[in-house]
Amino acid sequence: MGIEDFLPCDNEKINELLHFTAEVDKMTGIMRRTMLIDGSRRENDAEHSWHIALMAMLFKDYAPEGTDIGRSVQMCIVHDLIEIYAGDTFAYDLGANEDKHERELAAADKLFSQIPEHLGKEFRNLWEEFDAMETLDAKYAACMDRIQPYLHNTLTNGHTWKEGHPSVEQVYKRIGIVKDVIPDLWPWVEKNIQNAVEKGWLKE
């Protein structure tokens, strides 16, 4: 039972698309540090990607003028696909982040070559644009990627903060893009950091 049981048809392009669809199901097995809000278990990459894509739609009224919400949603969906091979790298694990770029480049080469060339190029361009965080669409998508685990921490007694022991300064640096891109959300961010410090989830 598994992807090795895939029965192809006579259309090679359709075979590639179906096989890739089955391959990226592996995202459901890539576990993140973020705890589900109900505290039952950690979330997986697929859940995270769906969640931030939905958030990109929810918060569109606060997106900077000129943001293409559709493209941001696409980035949210594809941004962690390469973790199927590269694995999830905890944001506050300095050692694991040292070779993150190299691991993810190799994973991108492997993954995006499995679909027709024009689609592979489209997916890779979206992934690279998100990773660079230079365009307005990418910055907005990155805000969703930062806000979602932050929200979970505020609702799970600072679970990953207590586990990873980041400083307040590190948390501010990680979520700082929100201040510039979605300033309306910043008072909420600061209020929750203060609360986390008061409760001992974060240390100054």
Coordinates of C-alpha atoms in Angstrom, one line a residue:
M1 CA 0.0 0.0 0.0
G2 CA 1.4 3.4 -1.0
I3 CA 2.7 5.5 -3.9
E4 CA 4.4 2.4 -5.4
D5 CA 1.0 1.0 -6.2
F6 CA 0.2 3.9 -8.5
L7 CA -1.4 2.6 -11.7
P8 CA -0.5 4.9 -14.6
C9 CA -2.6 5.7 -17.7
D10 CA -1.5 6.4 -21.2
N11 CA -1.3 10.2 -20.7
E12 CA 2.2 10.9 -19.3
K13 CA 1.4 14.4 -18.2
I14 CA -1.6 13.2 -16.2
N15 CA 0.6 10.5 -14.7
E16 CA 3.2 13.1 -13.6
L17 CA 0.5 15.3 -12.0
L18 CA -1.2 12.4 -10.2
H19 CA 2.1 11.0 -9.0
F20 CA 3.2 14.5 -7.7
T21 CA -0.2 14.8 -5.9
A22 CA 0.5 11.6 -4.1
E23 CA 4.1 12.6 -3.4
V24 CA 3.2 15.8 -1.7
D25 CA 0.8 13.9 0.6
K26 CA 4.0 13.4 2.6
M27 CA 3.5 16.9 3.9
T28 CA 1.0 15.4 6.4
G29 CA 3.9 13.5 7.9
I30 CA 6.3 16.4 8.4
M31 CA 5.7 17.5 11.9
R32 CA 6.3 21.1 13.1
R33 CA 7.0 22.3 16.6
T34 CA 3.8 24.3 16.8
M35 CA 1.1 22.7 19.0
L36 CA -2.5 22.6 17.8
I37 CA -4.6 25.0 19.8
D38 CA -6.5 22.2 21.5
G39 CA -3.1 20.9 22.8
S40 CA -3.7 17.4 21.5
R41 CA -0.6 17.2 19.3
R42 CA 1.8 19.1 17.1
E43 CA 0.6 20.3 13.7
N44 CA 2.0 19.1 10.4
D45 CA 3.2 21.0 7.4
A46 CA 0.0 20.5 5.4
E47 CA -2.1 21.9 8.2
H48 CA 0.2 24.9 8.6
S49 CA 0.1 25.7 4.9
W50 CA -3.7 25.4 4.7
H51 CA -4.0 27.6 7.7
I52 CA -1.9 30.4 6.5
A53 CA -3.4 30.3 3.1
L54 CA -6.8 30.8 4.7
M55 CA -5.4 33.6 6.8
A56 CA -4.1 35.4 3.7
M57 CA -7.7 35.5 2.5
L58 CA -9.1 36.4 5.9
F59 CA -6.8 39.4 6.5
K60 CA -7.0 40.8 2.9
D61 CA -8.6 44.0 4.1
Y62 CA -5.4 44.8 6.0
A63 CA -3.0 43.9 3.2
P64 CA -0.9 46.7 1.8
E65 CA -2.5 48.4 -1.3
G66 CA -1.4 46.6 -4.4
T67 CA -1.0 43.1 -2.8
D68 CA -2.2 40.3 -5.1
I69 CA -3.9 38.1 -2.5
G70 CA -4.2 35.2 -5.0
R71 CA -0.5 35.1 -5.5
S72 CA 0.1 35.3 -1.7
V73 CA -2.2 32.4 -1.2
Q74 CA -0.3 30.4 -3.8
M75 CA 3.0 31.1 -2.0
C76 CA 1.4 30.0 1.3
I77 CA 0.4 26.7 -0.3
V78 CA 3.8 25.9 -1.8
H79 CA 6.2 27.6 0.6
D80 CA 6.9 24.4 2.7
L81 CA 6.6 21.8 0.0
I82 CA 10.4 21.3 -0.1
E83 CA 10.3 20.2 3.6
I84 CA 9.1 16.8 2.3
Y85 CA 12.8 16.2 1.7
A86 CA 14.5 18.9 3.7
G87 CA 12.4 18.5 6.9
D88 CA 11.1 21.3 9.0
T89 CA 13.7 23.6 10.6
F90 CA 12.7 25.1 13.9
A91 CA 13.0 28.9 13.6
Y92 CA 14.9 29.3 16.9
D93 CA 17.3 26.3 16.4
L94 CA 20.4 28.2 15.3
G95 CA 22.4 25.1 14.6
A96 CA 19.8 23.5 12.3
N97 CA 19.5 26.8 10.4
E98 CA 23.2 26.9 9.4
D99 CA 22.7 24.5 6.5
K100 CA 19.0 25.1 6.0
H101 CA 19.5 27.0 2.7
E102 CA 21.6 24.2 1.1
R103 CA 19.2 21.5 2.2
E104 CA 16.2 23.3 0.9
L105 CA 17.9 24.1 -2.5
A106 CA 18.6 20.4 -3.0
A107 CA 15.1 19.5 -2.0
A108 CA 13.7 22.0 -4.5
D109 CA 15.8 20.6 -7.3
K110 CA 14.5 17.1 -6.5
L111 CA 10.8 18.0 -5.9
F112 CA 10.1 20.5 -8.7
S113 CA 11.6 18.3 -11.3
Q114 CA 8.9 15.8 -10.9
I115 CA 6.2 17.8 -12.6
P116 CA 6.0 19.2 -16.2
E117 CA 8.7 21.9 -16.7
H118 CA 6.5 24.9 -16.9
L119 CA 4.7 23.9 -13.6
G120 CA 8.0 23.1 -11.9
K121 CA 9.3 26.5 -12.8
E122 CA 6.1 28.2 -11.6
F123 CA 6.1 26.4 -8.3
R124 CA 9.8 27.0 -7.8
N125 CA 9.5 30.7 -8.6
L126 CA 6.7 31.1 -6.0
W127 CA 8.8 29.3 -3.4
E128 CA 11.9 31.4 -4.2
E129 CA 9.9 34.6 -4.1
F130 CA 8.4 33.7 -0.8
D131 CA 11.8 32.8 0.6
A132 CA 13.3 36.1 -0.5
M133 CA 10.5 38.2 1.1
E134 CA 11.2 41.2 -1.2
T135 CA 7.9 41.6 -3.1
L136 CA 4.7 42.9 -1.5
D137 CA 3.0 39.6 -2.2
A138 CA 5.8 37.7 -0.5
K139 CA 5.9 40.0 2.5
Y140 CA 2.2 39.6 3.1
A141 CA 2.4 35.8 2.8
A142 CA 5.4 35.9 5.2
C143 CA 3.3 37.8 7.7
M144 CA 0.8 34.9 7.7
D145 CA 3.6 32.5 8.2
R146 CA 4.8 34.4 11.2
I147 CA 1.4 35.2 12.8
Q148 CA 0.0 31.7 12.7
P149 CA 2.5 30.0 15.0
Y150 CA 2.7 33.1 17.1
L151 CA -1.1 32.9 17.6
H152 CA -0.8 29.2 18.6
N153 CA 1.9 30.1 21.1
T154 CA -0.4 32.6 22.8
L155 CA -3.1 30.0 23.1
T156 CA -1.0 27.0 24.2
N157 CA 0.8 28.6 27.2
G158 CA 3.8 29.5 25.0
H159 CA 4.4 25.9 24.1
T160 CA 7.2 26.3 21.5
W161 CA 8.6 29.3 23.2
K162 CA 9.1 27.3 26.4
E163 CA 10.5 24.4 24.4
G164 CA 12.9 26.4 22.2
H165 CA 13.8 29.1 24.8
P166 CA 14.0 32.1 22.3
S167 CA 14.6 35.5 23.8
V168 CA 12.1 38.3 23.5
E169 CA 14.4 39.9 21.1
Q170 CA 14.4 36.8 18.9
V171 CA 10.7 36.7 18.9
Y172 CA 10.4 40.4 18.0
K173 CA 12.9 39.8 15.1
R174 CA 11.0 36.8 13.8
I175 CA 7.6 38.6 13.7
G176 CA 8.9 42.1 13.1
I177 CA 7.8 42.1 9.4
V178 CA 4.2 42.4 10.7
K179 CA 5.0 45.8 12.1
D180 CA 5.9 47.1 8.6
V181 CA 3.4 45.2 6.4
I182 CA 0.3 44.9 8.6
P183 CA 0.7 47.7 11.3
D184 CA -2.9 47.3 12.5
L185 CA -1.9 44.0 14.0
W186 CA 1.2 45.2 15.8
P187 CA -0.6 46.4 19.0
W188 CA -1.9 42.8 19.4
V189 CA 1.6 41.4 18.9
E190 CA 3.1 43.6 21.5
K191 CA 0.3 43.0 24.0
N192 CA 0.9 39.2 23.7
I193 CA 4.6 39.5 24.1
Q194 CA 4.2 41.5 27.3
N195 CA 1.7 38.8 28.5
A196 CA 4.2 36.0 27.6
V197 CA 6.9 37.7 29.6
E198 CA 4.7 38.3 32.6
K199 CA 3.7 34.6 32.6
G200 CA 7.2 33.4 32.1
W201 CA 6.8 31.9 28.6
L202 CA 9.4 34.3 27.3
K203 CA 12.4 35.7 29.1
E204 CA 14.0 39.1 28.4

